[in-house]
Short mmCIF file of N, CA and C in Angstrom, two decimals:
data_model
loop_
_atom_site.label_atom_id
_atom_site.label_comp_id
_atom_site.label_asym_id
_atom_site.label_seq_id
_atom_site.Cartn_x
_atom_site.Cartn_y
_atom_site.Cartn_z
N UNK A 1 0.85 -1.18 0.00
CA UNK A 1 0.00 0.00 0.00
C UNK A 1 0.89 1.23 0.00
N UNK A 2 0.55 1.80 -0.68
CA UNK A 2 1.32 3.38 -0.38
C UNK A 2 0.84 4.77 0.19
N UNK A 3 1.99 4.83 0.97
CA UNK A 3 1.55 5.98 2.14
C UNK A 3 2.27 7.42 1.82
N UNK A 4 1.65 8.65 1.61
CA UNK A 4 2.10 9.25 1.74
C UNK A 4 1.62 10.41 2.04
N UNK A 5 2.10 11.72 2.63
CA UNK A 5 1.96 13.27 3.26
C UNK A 5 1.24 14.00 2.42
N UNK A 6 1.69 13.52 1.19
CA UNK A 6 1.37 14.81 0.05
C UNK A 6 -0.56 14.27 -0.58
N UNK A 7 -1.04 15.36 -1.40
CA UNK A 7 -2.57 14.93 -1.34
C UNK A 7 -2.49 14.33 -2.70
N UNK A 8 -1.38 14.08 -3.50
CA UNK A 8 -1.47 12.96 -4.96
C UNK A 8 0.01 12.59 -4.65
N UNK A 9 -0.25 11.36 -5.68
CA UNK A 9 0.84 10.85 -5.81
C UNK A 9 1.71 10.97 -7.51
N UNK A 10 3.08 10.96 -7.49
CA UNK A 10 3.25 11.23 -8.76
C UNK A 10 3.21 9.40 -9.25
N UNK A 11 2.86 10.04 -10.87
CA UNK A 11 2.69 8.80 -11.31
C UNK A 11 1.31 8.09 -11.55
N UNK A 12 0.71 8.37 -10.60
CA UNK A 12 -0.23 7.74 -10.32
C UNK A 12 -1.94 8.59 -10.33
N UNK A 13 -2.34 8.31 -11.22
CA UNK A 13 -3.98 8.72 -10.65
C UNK A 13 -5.27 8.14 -9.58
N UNK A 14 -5.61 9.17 -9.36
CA UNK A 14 -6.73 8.70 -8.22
C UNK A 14 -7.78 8.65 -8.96
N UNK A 15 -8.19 7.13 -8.53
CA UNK A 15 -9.71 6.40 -9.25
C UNK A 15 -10.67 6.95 -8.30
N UNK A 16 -10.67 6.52 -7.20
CA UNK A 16 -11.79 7.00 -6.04
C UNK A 16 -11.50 7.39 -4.59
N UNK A 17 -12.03 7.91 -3.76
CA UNK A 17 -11.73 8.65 -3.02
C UNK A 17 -12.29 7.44 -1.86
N UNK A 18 -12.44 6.71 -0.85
CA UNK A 18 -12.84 5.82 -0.37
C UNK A 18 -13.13 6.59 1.21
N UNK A 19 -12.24 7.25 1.76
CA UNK A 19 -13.27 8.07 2.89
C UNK A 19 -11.62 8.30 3.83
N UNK A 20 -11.60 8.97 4.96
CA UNK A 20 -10.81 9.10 5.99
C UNK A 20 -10.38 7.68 7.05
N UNK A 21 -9.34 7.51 6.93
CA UNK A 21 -9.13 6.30 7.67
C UNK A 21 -8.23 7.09 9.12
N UNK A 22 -8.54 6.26 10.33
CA UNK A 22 -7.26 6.56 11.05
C UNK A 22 -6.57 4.95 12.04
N UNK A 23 -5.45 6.01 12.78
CA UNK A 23 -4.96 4.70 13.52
C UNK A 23 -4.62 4.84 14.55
N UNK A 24 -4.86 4.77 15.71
CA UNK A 24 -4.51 4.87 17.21
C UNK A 24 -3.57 3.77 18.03
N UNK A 25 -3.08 4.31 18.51
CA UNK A 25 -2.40 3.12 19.60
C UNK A 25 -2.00 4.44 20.72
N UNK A 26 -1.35 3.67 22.10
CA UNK A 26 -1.70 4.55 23.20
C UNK A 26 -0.93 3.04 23.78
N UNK A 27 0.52 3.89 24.74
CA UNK A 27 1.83 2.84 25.11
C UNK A 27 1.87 3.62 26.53
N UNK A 28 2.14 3.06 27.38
CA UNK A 28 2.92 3.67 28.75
C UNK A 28 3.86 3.37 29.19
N UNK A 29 4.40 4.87 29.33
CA UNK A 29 6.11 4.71 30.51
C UNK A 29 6.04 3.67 31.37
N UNK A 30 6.98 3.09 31.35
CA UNK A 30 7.14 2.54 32.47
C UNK A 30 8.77 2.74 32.95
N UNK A 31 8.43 1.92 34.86
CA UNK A 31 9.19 3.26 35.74
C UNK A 31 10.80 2.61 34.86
N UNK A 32 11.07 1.63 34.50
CA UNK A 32 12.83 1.24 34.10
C UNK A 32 12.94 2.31 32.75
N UNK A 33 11.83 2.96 32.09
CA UNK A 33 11.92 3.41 31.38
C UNK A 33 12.69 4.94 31.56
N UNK A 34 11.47 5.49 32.40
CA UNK A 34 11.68 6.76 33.30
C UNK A 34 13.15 6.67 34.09
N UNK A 35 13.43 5.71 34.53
CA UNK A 35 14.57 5.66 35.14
C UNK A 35 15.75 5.87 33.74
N UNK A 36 16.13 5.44 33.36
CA UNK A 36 16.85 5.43 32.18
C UNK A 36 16.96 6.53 31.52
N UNK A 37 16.04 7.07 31.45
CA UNK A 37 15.44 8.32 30.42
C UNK A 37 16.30 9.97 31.94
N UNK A 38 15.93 9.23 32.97
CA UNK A 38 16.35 10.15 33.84
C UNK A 38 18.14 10.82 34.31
N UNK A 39 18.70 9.27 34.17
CA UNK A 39 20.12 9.43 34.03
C UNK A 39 20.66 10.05 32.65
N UNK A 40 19.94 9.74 31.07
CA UNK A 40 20.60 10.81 29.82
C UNK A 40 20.29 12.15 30.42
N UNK A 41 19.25 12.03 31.18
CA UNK A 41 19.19 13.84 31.21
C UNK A 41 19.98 14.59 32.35
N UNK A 42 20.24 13.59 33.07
CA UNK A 42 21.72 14.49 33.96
C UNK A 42 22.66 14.25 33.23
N UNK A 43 23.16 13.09 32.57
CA UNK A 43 24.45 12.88 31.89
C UNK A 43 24.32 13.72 30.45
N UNK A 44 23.11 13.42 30.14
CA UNK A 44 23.08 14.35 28.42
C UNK A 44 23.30 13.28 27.56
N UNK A 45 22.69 13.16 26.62
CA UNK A 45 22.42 11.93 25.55
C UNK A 45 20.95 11.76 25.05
N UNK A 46 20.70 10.73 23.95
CA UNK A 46 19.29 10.59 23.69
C UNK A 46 18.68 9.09 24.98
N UNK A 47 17.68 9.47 24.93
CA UNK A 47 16.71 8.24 25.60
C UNK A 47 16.37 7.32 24.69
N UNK A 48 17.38 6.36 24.40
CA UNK A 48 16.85 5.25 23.32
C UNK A 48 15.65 4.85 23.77
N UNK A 49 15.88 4.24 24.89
CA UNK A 49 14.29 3.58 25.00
C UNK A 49 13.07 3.89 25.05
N UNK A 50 12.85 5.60 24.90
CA UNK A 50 11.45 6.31 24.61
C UNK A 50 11.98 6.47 23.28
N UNK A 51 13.12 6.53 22.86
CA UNK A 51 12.66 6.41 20.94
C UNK A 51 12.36 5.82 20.22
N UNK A 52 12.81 4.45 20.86
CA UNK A 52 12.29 2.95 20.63
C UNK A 52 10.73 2.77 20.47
N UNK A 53 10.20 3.46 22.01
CA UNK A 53 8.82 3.20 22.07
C UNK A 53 8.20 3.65 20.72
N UNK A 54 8.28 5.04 21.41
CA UNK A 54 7.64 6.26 19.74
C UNK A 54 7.82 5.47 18.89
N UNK A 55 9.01 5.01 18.46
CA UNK A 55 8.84 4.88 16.57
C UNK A 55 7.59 3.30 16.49
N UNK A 56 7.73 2.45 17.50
CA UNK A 56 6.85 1.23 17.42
C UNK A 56 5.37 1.66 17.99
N UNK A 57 5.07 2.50 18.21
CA UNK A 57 4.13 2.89 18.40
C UNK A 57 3.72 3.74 17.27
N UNK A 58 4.27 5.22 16.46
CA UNK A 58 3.90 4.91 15.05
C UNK A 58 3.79 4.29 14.07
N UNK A 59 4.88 3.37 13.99
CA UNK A 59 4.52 2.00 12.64
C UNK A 59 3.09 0.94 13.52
N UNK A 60 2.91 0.79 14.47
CA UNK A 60 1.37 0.53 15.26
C UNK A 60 0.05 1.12 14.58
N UNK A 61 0.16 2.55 14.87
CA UNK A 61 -0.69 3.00 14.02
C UNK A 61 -0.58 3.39 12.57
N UNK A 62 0.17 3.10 12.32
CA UNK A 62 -0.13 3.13 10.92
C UNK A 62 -0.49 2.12 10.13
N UNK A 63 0.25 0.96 10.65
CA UNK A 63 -0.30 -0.86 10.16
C UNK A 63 -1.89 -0.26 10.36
N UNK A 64 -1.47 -0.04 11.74
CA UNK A 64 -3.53 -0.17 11.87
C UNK A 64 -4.09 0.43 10.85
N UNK A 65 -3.54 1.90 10.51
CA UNK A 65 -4.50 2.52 9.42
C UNK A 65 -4.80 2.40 8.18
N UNK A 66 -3.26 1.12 7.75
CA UNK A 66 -3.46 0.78 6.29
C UNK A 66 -4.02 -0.90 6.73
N UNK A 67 -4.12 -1.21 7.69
CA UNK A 67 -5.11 -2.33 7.67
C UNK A 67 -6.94 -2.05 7.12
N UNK A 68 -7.37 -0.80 8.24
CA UNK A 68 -8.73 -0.37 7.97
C UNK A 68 -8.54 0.32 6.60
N UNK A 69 -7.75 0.95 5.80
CA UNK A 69 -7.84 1.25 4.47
C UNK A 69 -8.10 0.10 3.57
N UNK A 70 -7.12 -1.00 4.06
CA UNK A 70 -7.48 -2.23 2.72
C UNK A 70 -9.02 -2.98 2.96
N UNK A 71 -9.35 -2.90 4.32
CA UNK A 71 -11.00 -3.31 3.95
C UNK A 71 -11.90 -2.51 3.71
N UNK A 72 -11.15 -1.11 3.33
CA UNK A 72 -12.34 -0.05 2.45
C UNK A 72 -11.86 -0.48 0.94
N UNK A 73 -11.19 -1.34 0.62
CA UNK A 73 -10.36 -1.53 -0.82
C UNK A 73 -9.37 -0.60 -1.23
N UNK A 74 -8.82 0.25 -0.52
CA UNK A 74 -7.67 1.38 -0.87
C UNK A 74 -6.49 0.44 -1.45
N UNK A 75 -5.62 0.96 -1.96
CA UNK A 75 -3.97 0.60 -2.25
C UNK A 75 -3.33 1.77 -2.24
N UNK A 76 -4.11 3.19 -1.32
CA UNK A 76 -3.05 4.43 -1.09
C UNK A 76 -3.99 4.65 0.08
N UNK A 77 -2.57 5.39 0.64
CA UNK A 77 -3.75 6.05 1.98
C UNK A 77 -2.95 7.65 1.33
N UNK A 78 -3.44 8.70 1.24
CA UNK A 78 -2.62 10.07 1.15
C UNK A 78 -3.49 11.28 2.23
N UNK A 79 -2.63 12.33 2.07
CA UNK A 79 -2.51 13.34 3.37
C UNK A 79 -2.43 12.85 4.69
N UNK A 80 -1.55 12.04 5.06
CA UNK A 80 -1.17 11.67 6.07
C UNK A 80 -0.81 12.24 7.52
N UNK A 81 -1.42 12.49 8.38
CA UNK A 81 -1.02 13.52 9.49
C UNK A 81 -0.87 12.40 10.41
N UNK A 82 0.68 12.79 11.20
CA UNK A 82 1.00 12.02 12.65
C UNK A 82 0.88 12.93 13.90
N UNK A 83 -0.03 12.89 14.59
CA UNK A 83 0.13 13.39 15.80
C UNK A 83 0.40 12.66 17.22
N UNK A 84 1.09 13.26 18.56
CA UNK A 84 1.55 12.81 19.07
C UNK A 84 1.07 13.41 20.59
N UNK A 85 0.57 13.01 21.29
CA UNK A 85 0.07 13.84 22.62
C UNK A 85 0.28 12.59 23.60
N UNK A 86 0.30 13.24 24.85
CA UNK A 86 0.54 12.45 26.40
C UNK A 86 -0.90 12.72 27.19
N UNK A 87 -0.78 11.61 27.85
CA UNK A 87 -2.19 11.27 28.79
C UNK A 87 -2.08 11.17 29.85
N UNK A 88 -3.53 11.02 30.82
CA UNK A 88 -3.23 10.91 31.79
C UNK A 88 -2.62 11.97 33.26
N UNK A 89 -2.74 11.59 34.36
CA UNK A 89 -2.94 12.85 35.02
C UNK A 89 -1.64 13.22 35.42
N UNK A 90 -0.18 12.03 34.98
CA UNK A 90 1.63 12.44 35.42
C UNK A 90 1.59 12.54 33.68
N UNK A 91 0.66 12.56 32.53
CA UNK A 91 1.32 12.56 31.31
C UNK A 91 2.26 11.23 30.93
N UNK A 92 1.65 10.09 31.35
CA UNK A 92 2.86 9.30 31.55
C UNK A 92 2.28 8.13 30.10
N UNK A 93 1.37 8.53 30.04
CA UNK A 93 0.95 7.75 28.66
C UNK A 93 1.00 8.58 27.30
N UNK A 94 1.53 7.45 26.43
CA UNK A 94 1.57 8.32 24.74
C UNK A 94 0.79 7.52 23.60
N UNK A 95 -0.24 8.92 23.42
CA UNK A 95 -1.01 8.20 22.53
C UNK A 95 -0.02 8.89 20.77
N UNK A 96 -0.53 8.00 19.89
CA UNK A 96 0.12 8.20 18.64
C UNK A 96 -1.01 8.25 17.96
N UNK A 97 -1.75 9.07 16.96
CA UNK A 97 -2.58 9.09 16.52
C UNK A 97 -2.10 9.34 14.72
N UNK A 98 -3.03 8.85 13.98
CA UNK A 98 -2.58 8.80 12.31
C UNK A 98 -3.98 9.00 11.66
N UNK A 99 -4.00 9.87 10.94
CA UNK A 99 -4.99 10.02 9.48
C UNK A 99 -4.44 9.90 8.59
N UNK A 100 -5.43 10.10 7.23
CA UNK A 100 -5.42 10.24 6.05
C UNK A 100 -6.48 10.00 5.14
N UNK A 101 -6.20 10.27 4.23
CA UNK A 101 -7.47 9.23 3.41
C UNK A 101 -7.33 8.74 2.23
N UNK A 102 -8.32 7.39 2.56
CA UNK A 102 -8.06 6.03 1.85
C UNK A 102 -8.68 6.21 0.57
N UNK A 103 -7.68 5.92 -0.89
CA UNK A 103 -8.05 6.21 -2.19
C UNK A 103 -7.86 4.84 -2.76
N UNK A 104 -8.23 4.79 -3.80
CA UNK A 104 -7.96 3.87 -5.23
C UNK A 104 -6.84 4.53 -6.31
N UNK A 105 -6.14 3.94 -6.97
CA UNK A 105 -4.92 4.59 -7.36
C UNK A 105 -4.84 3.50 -8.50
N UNK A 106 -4.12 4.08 -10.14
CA UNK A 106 -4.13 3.48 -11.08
C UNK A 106 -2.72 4.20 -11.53
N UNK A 107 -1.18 3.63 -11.91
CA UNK A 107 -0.87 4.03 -12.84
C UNK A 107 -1.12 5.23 -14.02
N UNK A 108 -0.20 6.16 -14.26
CA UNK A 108 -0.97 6.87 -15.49
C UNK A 108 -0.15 5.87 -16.46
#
């Protein structure tokens, strides 16, 4: 399936417009996490293991969103928006949220 930001694709024409798809998933800190994440920030460095999370938590939602696209019959999802917000009353949860919308796509 092909995913992308932009609202066409080159190459390719749009047959039909099939509707807005999205994809959610929603991961929590946990404390070895926080701990870890706590020592780069006195020492200074990245927090692999919240980058780890994030990125498997967007390819999460996005499987999800080109899953619900292929049972609308899509083979594109386009205008793709990733958003990213924290939950919860310490913020200690991350939800990953994904749109777009699911088309039909032909070769020109």
């Amino acid at each position: 399936m092909l995913l992308t930001t932009t609202h066409t694709i080159e190459g390719y024409a749009i047959e039909s417009y099939l509707g807005v798809v999205t994809g959610e998933v929603i991961v929590g800190a946990n404390f070895l996490k926080d701990f870890a994440a706590r020592i780069h920030d006195f020492f200074g460095g990245r927090a692999g293991s919240y980058e780890n999370t994030l990125v498997k938590a967007k390819e999460n939602a996005l499987r999800e969103m080109q899953e619900r696209a292929g049972l609308m019959g899509a083979n594109a999802i386009i205008g793709i928006d990733i958003d990213y917000e924290t939950l919860g009353e310490t913020n200690s949860m991350l939800m990953v949220a994904c749109s777009g919308t699911a088309v039909r796509v032909a070769a020109k």
